[in-house]
Amino acid sequence: MIKILSVGALATVQDLGRTGGLSLGVGTSGAMDPLALAAGNILLRNQENTAAVEVPVFPFKVRFERSTVFAVTGADCAGRLDEAPVLPWWAHRAEAGQVLSLSHPKQTTWRATRAYLCIADGVDVPAVLGSRSTQLRGSFGGYEGRPLRDGDELPTGRSNGRAVPGFGLVPPGLALPLEADGVPAVRVLPAAEYDCFTNSSQDALWSTGWKITAQSDRYGYRLSGRELNPLRPLELRSHGIVPGVIQVPHGGQPIIQMRDAQPSGGYPKIGTVIEADLWRLGQAPIGSNVRFIRCSWDEALGASADIRRWLANSRRLVELHCGERGGR
Amino acid sequence: MTADRPRTSLLGTTALLFEAPGETTLETQRRIWAVAHEAAGFPGVREAVPGMNNLMLVFVEPPRRPEEIEQRLLELWNVVAPLPIAGRCIDLPVAYGGEAGPHMADVIEHTGMSVDEIVERHSAPTYIVFALGSHPGYCYLGGMDARIATPRRKVPVLKIPRGAVSIGGSQTGVSASDGPSGWNTIGSTQIAFFDVNRSPPALLQPGDSIRFKVARVLR
């Protein structure tokens, strides 16, 4: 068990998300930075889909009620285990009673805003409709279907007995950077209504920065920038959408659907951020700018392959290290 | 959007969208249900998700050549027999207007009709559940009177309550839980559309139907 001593808004239990519920109106949820979650679990030799705590607001404080091995991935939060510094993206041992504190992310190392507390035991909340992710809109999954509060006691599973502390990974924020004109970027495939927008709107999409406004959360990022205008007003029939879809409501300011997005919508879609780059967006700070890079299908497949390769390489490094240390 | 031929498009590397041509009809939706049933078994497809006269196919992994799936869908569309689903019908009492329907004024302004005309036209049809989506248990309904169609809001509202009865474009529906929405709320009702402890968790499924009964009209 771990006990939450101090938590800000909207910390939730997440795994890689819930599939198969879209036809019931149930969106996928899941970690905003699935790469950080998967990598944290790889470091601990867990299944990559093992549930962890996603922390978007700091400070955050948790007490380990029994000894385990843990890793904090995602943002670099100057972690402390009691008084000792905790390196991010590194497997550490915690003894029963020790307290882990995370503070506001440093943006000097790599830019990220969400931390993932992964533990060798896994957060052992019940799987609901096939996932342990918190479904905030439906108030189910995760811990009692809601964000965490001070005093919550999260059950953990049996330790996997395989995790070995004292090893880390280079975060993908450093290993797989992507920028356009010095601004963090994500790759986008044009969507169904792309051709229904004016030339200057299409041009603005690719050539100007988009500010992530304060009205941005796990549901979606509301952006501000040049106004995007369709050639004529569009009213679409409701249809399935996915995280990454860039909708343009009649006001002309785009909204990117994120992990808690509803699985259907009707605003015109100018493009979709490719799945392989959603983790970048999941870590983008409010108030920062993002650029969109137009990509082809083959380039998008290449980006997916890069992610798979990075994960496979991480797995290999961890196994090498654990082999040397005599773990099994 | 209506075209004379089906359209397909990509939703990034995650899914593809198939949109049927023509006006929104139950007959077209029955073909969508039939195609969804078949396409759910396509290799590499994780889920087939019907929308309003359209269908989203979610990939297990991004396919090497998505055009092959698109082609298969288009061929299937031409030969498939409509899948009739005869479901059950539920009645929902609705309080229209006033605090229960904060955007009624926008519908009045857009349509030029009185509250009574809007309520009469909204509560007249038996609405068929075409698809579920938006949020857990939410039903997309077919059959709204086109004369009360009202565009979605310029900026989505951050929170509309569970039970809100609303109009978005040429569609209407009832919110199954509190949340953001771009639709115009004209009334409210009370019902649990989704319970994760129930099997199946969703109260209604495609082919079922809803009738709105006028409980009261606030002016």
XYZ file of C-alpha atoms in Angstrom:
547
model
C 0.000 0.000 0.000
C 1.046 3.606 -0.547
C -0.521 6.506 1.313
C -1.062 9.876 -0.358
C 0.083 12.531 2.133
C -0.267 15.608 -0.059
C -1.646 15.945 -3.567
C -2.700 18.783 -5.880
C -5.543 18.704 -8.367
C -6.183 15.904 -10.818
C -3.599 13.290 -9.850
C -5.062 10.010 -11.091
C -4.319 6.310 -11.403
C -3.610 5.485 -15.069
C -2.417 2.610 -17.190
C -2.085 2.666 -20.977
C -5.840 3.089 -21.372
C -9.109 1.274 -21.902
C -9.896 -0.271 -25.269
C -13.097 -1.771 -26.584
C -15.547 0.595 -24.877
C -15.897 3.228 -27.592
C -19.192 1.767 -28.802
C -20.586 2.344 -25.287
C -19.350 5.937 -25.302
C -16.419 5.048 -23.056
C -13.244 6.902 -24.065
C -9.786 5.427 -23.621
C -8.378 7.542 -20.738
C -4.828 6.355 -19.952
C -1.530 8.118 -19.283
C -1.075 11.505 -20.979
C 2.546 10.436 -21.520
C 2.255 6.720 -22.306
C 5.965 6.533 -23.091
C 6.915 7.656 -19.563
C 4.497 5.143 -18.037
C 5.734 2.268 -20.212
C 9.380 3.188 -19.565
C 8.830 3.401 -15.796
C 7.348 -0.073 -15.875
C 10.182 -1.367 -18.070
C 12.690 -0.013 -15.515
C 10.910 -2.050 -12.833
C 10.491 -5.111 -15.106
C 6.721 -4.776 -14.878
C 4.201 -5.286 -17.669
C 4.256 -2.000 -19.595
C 0.540 -1.546 -18.944
C 0.883 -1.725 -15.134
C -1.047 1.085 -13.409
C 0.846 4.031 -11.908
C 0.028 7.440 -10.431
C 0.003 10.373 -12.872
C 0.869 13.632 -11.095
C 0.203 16.894 -12.970
C 0.294 19.370 -10.052
C 2.934 19.704 -7.315
C 4.037 19.380 -4.566
C 3.144 15.691 -4.203
C 3.965 13.535 -1.193
C 3.442 9.811 -0.705
C 4.493 7.272 1.962
C 5.500 3.725 1.105
C 3.821 1.435 3.619
C 6.096 -1.454 2.721
C 9.469 -1.768 1.032
C 9.467 -1.785 -2.727
C 11.320 -0.549 -5.805
C 9.956 2.508 -7.597
C 10.761 4.918 -10.419
C 9.570 8.459 -11.144
C 9.409 9.098 -14.889
C 8.080 11.989 -16.964
C 8.961 15.379 -15.506
C 12.129 16.016 -13.464
C 10.577 16.951 -10.119
C 13.673 17.180 -7.891
C 12.371 14.183 -5.962
C 13.413 13.356 -2.400
C 13.052 10.081 -0.552
C 13.029 11.374 3.018
C 16.088 13.636 2.623
C 17.955 11.770 -0.121
C 17.731 13.053 -3.698
C 15.784 10.864 -6.128
C 17.000 10.829 -9.716
C 14.198 10.836 -12.286
C 13.961 7.914 -14.749
C 15.870 5.754 -12.236
C 14.901 2.666 -10.208
C 15.178 3.276 -6.440
C 14.524 1.152 -3.378
C 12.141 2.531 -0.744
C 11.835 1.059 2.740
C 8.537 0.845 4.596
C 7.692 4.242 6.098
C 9.839 6.319 3.742
C 8.261 9.409 2.204
C 8.716 10.457 -1.415
C 8.269 14.170 -2.190
C 8.047 15.646 -5.677
C 8.217 19.374 -6.301
C 7.398 21.600 -9.249
C 9.160 20.281 -12.378
C 12.460 21.805 -13.398
C 12.201 22.841 -17.035
C 15.974 23.170 -17.365
C 16.769 19.519 -18.043
C 13.957 18.584 -20.407
C 10.560 20.162 -20.728
C 7.834 18.126 -19.068
C 4.987 18.754 -16.654
C 3.616 15.371 -15.594
C 5.365 12.828 -13.386
C 4.574 9.111 -13.141
C 5.126 7.245 -9.910
C 5.634 3.636 -10.975
C 6.129 0.918 -8.376
C 7.307 -2.665 -8.700
C 4.096 -3.844 -7.040
C 1.847 -1.857 -9.399
C -1.151 0.149 -8.204
C -3.618 -2.648 -7.609
C -7.002 -1.011 -8.069
C -9.645 -3.219 -9.716
C -9.682 -3.314 -13.513
C -12.999 -1.907 -14.742
C -14.046 -2.657 -18.327
C -10.552 -3.998 -18.904
C -8.423 -1.155 -17.507
C -7.238 0.453 -14.275
C -7.264 3.946 -15.806
C -9.472 6.539 -14.142
C -12.513 7.379 -16.296
C -13.231 10.831 -14.877
C -16.324 11.534 -16.986
C -17.876 8.186 -16.089
C -16.603 8.251 -12.466
C -15.236 4.720 -12.607
C -11.879 2.976 -12.877
C -8.707 4.135 -11.133
C -9.144 4.862 -7.425
C -12.911 5.122 -6.818
C -13.344 6.722 -10.241
C -11.945 10.061 -9.087
C -8.755 12.126 -8.698
C -6.641 11.318 -5.636
C -6.997 13.206 -2.347
C -4.846 13.604 0.724
C -5.107 10.509 2.904
C -6.040 8.064 0.124
C -4.488 4.645 0.637
C -3.777 2.958 -2.675
C -3.537 -0.816 -2.658
C -0.466 -2.240 -4.336
C -0.001 -5.727 -5.705
C 2.599 -8.311 -4.787
C 6.097 -7.114 -5.569
C 7.212 -8.615 -8.841
C 10.433 -9.665 -7.072
C 12.365 -8.873 -10.241
C 12.956 -5.134 -9.963
C 16.579 -4.104 -9.375
C 17.356 -0.583 -8.098
C 20.337 1.517 -9.154
C 19.765 1.924 -12.867
C 18.130 4.474 -15.154
C 17.127 5.428 -18.671
C 17.766 8.553 -20.739
C 14.341 10.209 -21.023
C 12.841 10.375 -24.522
C 12.556 14.152 -24.088
C 16.358 14.132 -24.530
C 16.699 11.047 -26.735
C 13.915 11.852 -29.243
C 13.645 15.658 -29.503
C 11.391 17.238 -32.162
C 11.268 20.948 -32.936
C 10.263 23.352 -35.688
C 12.159 26.667 -35.746
C 13.273 26.019 -32.176
C 9.707 25.421 -30.916
C 8.638 21.962 -29.623
C 6.616 20.276 -32.339
C 4.340 17.331 -33.076
C 3.603 15.647 -36.396
C 0.122 15.890 -37.883
C -1.793 14.125 -40.654
C -4.471 16.249 -42.375
C -8.014 15.142 -41.442
C -11.326 14.951 -43.326
C -12.135 18.691 -43.364
C -8.592 19.962 -44.022
C -9.528 20.951 -47.581
C -12.580 22.844 -46.307
C -10.357 25.504 -44.685
C -9.046 28.629 -46.410
C -5.525 28.577 -47.788
C -4.379 31.094 -45.224
C -5.823 28.916 -42.426
C -3.995 25.867 -43.782
C -0.827 27.921 -43.980
C -1.269 29.198 -40.409
C -1.686 25.644 -39.137
C 1.775 24.629 -40.355
C 3.745 27.847 -40.124
C 2.731 29.526 -36.869
C 3.010 28.655 -33.194
C -0.027 27.583 -31.129
C -0.228 28.594 -27.492
C -1.599 26.014 -25.051
C -4.092 28.054 -23.034
C -4.981 27.659 -19.358
C -8.234 25.963 -20.426
C -6.327 22.774 -21.177
C -6.534 19.486 -19.335
C -6.740 15.722 -19.796
C -9.880 16.190 -21.945
C -8.338 18.551 -24.441
C -5.972 21.414 -25.099
C -7.588 24.655 -26.165
C -5.080 26.512 -28.312
C -4.810 30.153 -29.236
C -3.236 31.546 -32.363
C -4.299 32.756 -35.792
C -7.991 32.258 -36.512
C -8.726 29.172 -38.617
C -11.669 29.678 -40.956
C -13.556 27.191 -43.088
C -14.477 28.271 -46.619
C -18.113 28.008 -45.482
C -19.715 27.044 -42.144
C -19.649 23.293 -41.528
C -22.107 21.237 -39.478
C -21.061 17.609 -39.343
C -22.876 14.535 -38.178
C -21.436 13.118 -34.973
C -18.698 10.599 -35.645
C -15.939 8.750 -33.843
C -12.835 10.729 -32.925
C -9.591 9.823 -31.152
C -7.014 11.544 -28.923
C -4.914 13.806 -31.156
C -7.769 15.062 -33.352
C -7.512 18.838 -33.882
C -11.052 20.196 -33.984
C -11.906 23.729 -35.020
C -15.131 25.006 -33.397
C -16.916 27.941 -35.027
C -14.814 30.399 -33.007
C -11.764 29.481 -35.129
C -9.443 28.501 -32.257
C -8.441 24.830 -32.378
C -8.874 22.211 -29.654
C -6.695 19.085 -29.544
C -8.482 16.084 -28.079
C -6.429 14.438 -25.328
C -6.668 11.137 -23.398
C -9.940 11.852 -21.604
C -11.502 13.143 -24.815
C -14.953 11.976 -25.677
C -14.881 9.231 -28.305
C -17.098 11.148 -30.740
C -17.682 14.693 -31.873
C -18.916 16.899 -34.641
C -16.676 19.935 -34.986
C -14.656 20.125 -38.220
C -11.288 18.368 -38.015
C -8.330 20.051 -39.666
C -5.768 17.410 -38.694
C -4.776 14.716 -36.211
C -1.587 14.544 -34.147
C -0.071 11.128 -34.812
C -0.241 8.579 -31.993
C 3.589 8.417 -31.798
C 3.776 12.113 -30.812
C 0.910 12.307 -28.300
C 3.335 11.806 -25.395
C 5.089 15.046 -26.374
C 1.810 16.926 -26.201
C 0.943 15.223 -22.906
C 4.057 16.832 -21.394
C 3.683 20.309 -22.947
C 3.269 23.029 -20.302
C 0.279 25.363 -20.233
C 1.315 28.719 -21.663
C 3.941 27.196 -23.953
C 3.826 27.105 -27.745
C 3.626 24.073 -29.964
C 4.177 23.767 -33.702
C 2.525 21.335 -36.096
C 4.649 19.535 -38.692
C 2.764 18.084 -41.648
C 3.739 14.469 -42.215
C 2.995 11.684 -44.662
C 1.587 8.270 -43.733
C 5.009 6.681 -44.204
C 6.660 9.298 -41.993
C 4.000 8.612 -39.344
C 4.762 4.876 -39.564
C 8.443 5.752 -39.170
C 7.639 7.715 -36.012
C 5.782 4.698 -34.587
C 8.770 2.515 -35.416
C 11.094 4.972 -33.610
C 8.956 4.637 -30.468
C 8.913 0.840 -30.672
C 12.697 0.842 -31.153
C 13.228 3.161 -28.184
C 11.081 0.922 -25.952
C 12.797 -2.251 -27.185
C 16.203 -0.697 -26.554
C 15.127 0.358 -23.042
C 13.973 -3.186 -22.336
C 17.303 -4.533 -23.578
C 19.318 -2.127 -21.401
C 17.305 -3.009 -18.304
C 17.706 -6.733 -18.909
C 21.451 -6.288 -19.464
C 21.782 -4.374 -16.204
C 19.650 -6.820 -14.239
C 21.624 -9.735 -15.713
C 24.889 -8.208 -14.480
C 23.414 -7.656 -11.033
C 22.335 -11.285 -10.820
C 18.657 -10.419 -10.791
C 16.288 -12.606 -12.677
C -22.088 16.847 -44.694
C -23.698 15.041 -47.538
C -21.998 13.826 -50.667
C -23.215 11.409 -53.303
C -20.548 8.841 -52.543
C -19.141 7.425 -49.316
C -16.031 9.183 -48.034
C -13.132 7.809 -46.060
C -10.493 9.747 -44.166
C -7.749 9.139 -41.623
C -7.906 9.982 -37.927
C -4.139 10.197 -37.578
C -2.522 6.790 -37.273
C -5.146 5.641 -34.767
C -8.291 5.110 -36.809
C -10.110 5.753 -40.055
C -13.522 7.243 -40.657
C -16.122 6.086 -43.190
C -18.990 8.484 -43.936
C -22.131 7.394 -45.768
C -23.565 9.694 -48.442
C -26.978 11.376 -48.421
C -29.349 12.667 -45.763
C -29.273 11.080 -42.306
C -31.727 8.180 -42.378
C -32.518 5.044 -40.414
C -32.105 2.946 -43.549
C -28.536 4.219 -43.995
C -27.880 3.617 -40.299
C -28.996 -0.009 -40.697
C -26.349 -0.405 -43.388
C -23.805 1.225 -41.058
C -24.731 -1.308 -38.336
C -24.292 -4.135 -40.845
C -20.906 -2.853 -42.055
C -19.777 -2.311 -38.423
C -20.711 -5.898 -37.620
C -18.548 -7.206 -40.474
C -15.680 -4.738 -40.167
C -15.207 -5.528 -36.460
C -13.746 -8.809 -37.700
C -11.281 -7.287 -40.193
C -7.698 -8.231 -39.335
C -5.920 -5.332 -37.631
C -9.172 -3.679 -36.505
C -9.554 -3.259 -32.748
C -13.035 -1.787 -32.721
C -15.753 -0.728 -35.198
C -17.619 2.274 -33.801
C -20.853 3.436 -35.482
C -21.630 7.169 -35.483
C -24.463 9.059 -37.184
C -24.495 7.489 -40.653
C -20.753 6.958 -40.337
C -18.332 4.433 -38.913
C -14.916 4.663 -37.233
C -12.504 1.740 -37.402
C -9.788 1.792 -34.743
C -6.512 0.078 -35.651
C -4.642 -2.344 -33.399
C -1.430 -0.965 -34.997
C -1.189 1.584 -37.813
C -1.540 -0.577 -40.969
C 1.120 -0.437 -43.672
C -1.499 0.470 -46.302
C -4.735 1.945 -44.885
C -6.116 2.254 -48.451
C -6.631 -1.506 -48.473
C -8.996 -1.281 -45.496
C -10.737 1.729 -47.047
C -11.237 -0.205 -50.286
C -12.629 -3.186 -48.411
C -15.093 -0.938 -46.569
C -16.293 0.685 -49.801
C -16.846 -2.722 -51.406
C -18.696 -3.960 -48.341
C -20.897 -0.842 -48.328
C -22.124 -1.623 -51.845
C -23.199 -5.190 -51.141
C -24.245 -5.213 -47.493
C -27.855 -5.899 -46.483
C -29.261 -3.424 -43.910
C -29.259 -4.871 -40.392
C -32.642 -4.181 -38.815
C -32.495 -3.964 -35.016
C -35.820 -3.719 -33.215
C -35.171 -2.574 -29.660
C -37.201 -1.380 -26.718
C -38.674 2.071 -26.209
C -38.438 4.246 -23.062
C -40.348 7.414 -22.165
C -38.466 10.341 -20.596
C -40.311 13.217 -18.887
C -38.640 16.531 -19.803
C -38.788 19.988 -18.215
C -38.244 22.378 -21.112
C -36.868 25.939 -20.963
C -36.048 28.154 -17.974
C -33.193 27.024 -15.774
C -33.591 23.507 -17.161
C -32.878 24.778 -20.676
C -30.442 27.703 -20.512
C -29.861 27.790 -24.298
C -33.531 27.699 -25.316
C -33.181 31.400 -26.202
C -30.502 30.558 -28.772
C -32.760 27.977 -30.406
C -35.630 30.473 -30.430
C -33.398 33.077 -32.012
C -31.995 30.704 -34.623
C -35.302 29.076 -35.613
C -37.573 32.065 -35.152
C -40.105 29.787 -33.425
C -41.804 30.160 -30.043
C -40.929 27.983 -27.050
C -44.189 26.064 -27.521
C -43.510 25.307 -31.165
C -39.989 24.112 -30.360
C -41.219 21.904 -27.503
C -44.005 20.467 -29.648
C -41.651 19.621 -32.495
C -38.966 18.260 -30.166
C -41.334 15.994 -28.224
C -43.309 14.669 -31.207
C -41.047 11.993 -32.742
C -40.035 8.585 -31.485
C -36.251 8.864 -31.619
C -34.211 5.834 -32.618
C -30.827 5.292 -30.910
C -28.457 5.332 -33.904
C -25.252 4.987 -31.945
C -23.614 5.492 -28.541
C -20.748 7.927 -28.114
C -19.579 11.179 -26.553
C -19.463 9.826 -22.977
C -20.418 6.589 -21.213
C -23.974 5.586 -22.113
C -24.777 8.646 -24.242
C -27.149 7.977 -27.139
C -27.093 9.666 -30.526
C -30.684 9.869 -31.687
C -32.103 9.959 -35.200
C -35.350 11.575 -36.213
C -35.250 15.184 -34.996
C -37.455 17.658 -36.893
C -35.009 19.548 -39.143
C -36.914 22.800 -38.502
C -35.537 23.015 -34.944
C -31.927 22.302 -35.994
C -29.559 24.847 -34.382
C -25.781 25.096 -34.918
C -23.436 23.903 -32.196
C -22.192 26.703 -29.960
C -19.288 28.906 -31.048
C -17.395 27.978 -27.896
C -18.229 24.743 -26.049
C -19.732 25.091 -22.557
C -17.349 23.707 -19.913
C -20.034 21.884 -17.948
C -23.580 20.886 -18.708
C -25.357 18.655 -16.206
C -26.421 15.020 -16.453
C -29.924 14.810 -17.858
C -29.520 17.905 -20.064
C -31.616 17.602 -23.236
C -29.847 19.425 -26.035
C -29.710 20.192 -29.743
C -26.465 20.200 -31.770
C -26.895 20.891 -35.473
C -29.634 18.562 -36.729
C -29.293 16.169 -33.786
C -30.663 15.934 -30.254
C -29.671 13.938 -27.185
C -29.582 13.656 -23.377
C -26.338 14.028 -21.369
C -25.599 10.857 -19.403
C -23.190 12.621 -16.988
C -21.913 16.129 -16.194
C -19.361 17.413 -18.690
C -18.371 19.827 -21.444
C -20.552 20.150 -24.525
C -20.938 22.305 -27.604
C -24.677 21.662 -27.837
C -27.623 23.909 -26.912
C -29.414 22.754 -23.756
C -33.198 23.184 -24.050
C -34.449 21.073 -21.152
C -33.659 18.416 -18.601
C -34.722 14.943 -17.517
C -33.517 12.337 -15.011
C -32.276 8.893 -15.911
C -29.207 6.682 -15.416
C -27.944 5.806 -18.873
C -24.817 4.058 -17.633
C -23.903 1.917 -14.649
C -20.592 0.165 -14.714
C -21.931 -2.475 -12.302
C -24.757 -3.379 -14.656
C -24.331 -5.856 -17.482
C -24.409 -4.478 -20.084
C -23.394 -1.166 -18.480
C -25.240 0.992 -21.023
C -29.021 1.307 -20.564
C -29.750 1.596 -24.283
C -28.141 0.258 -27.412
C -28.456 0.997 -31.116
C -31.964 0.156 -32.329
C -33.672 1.087 -29.028
C -35.785 4.246 -28.947
C -36.710 7.220 -26.748
C -39.873 9.350 -26.511
C -39.732 12.731 -24.752
C -42.838 13.505 -22.670
C -43.438 17.170 -21.818
C -43.384 17.410 -17.995
C -43.469 21.206 -17.957
C -42.489 24.216 -20.011
C -40.772 27.156 -18.311
C -40.957 30.448 -20.157
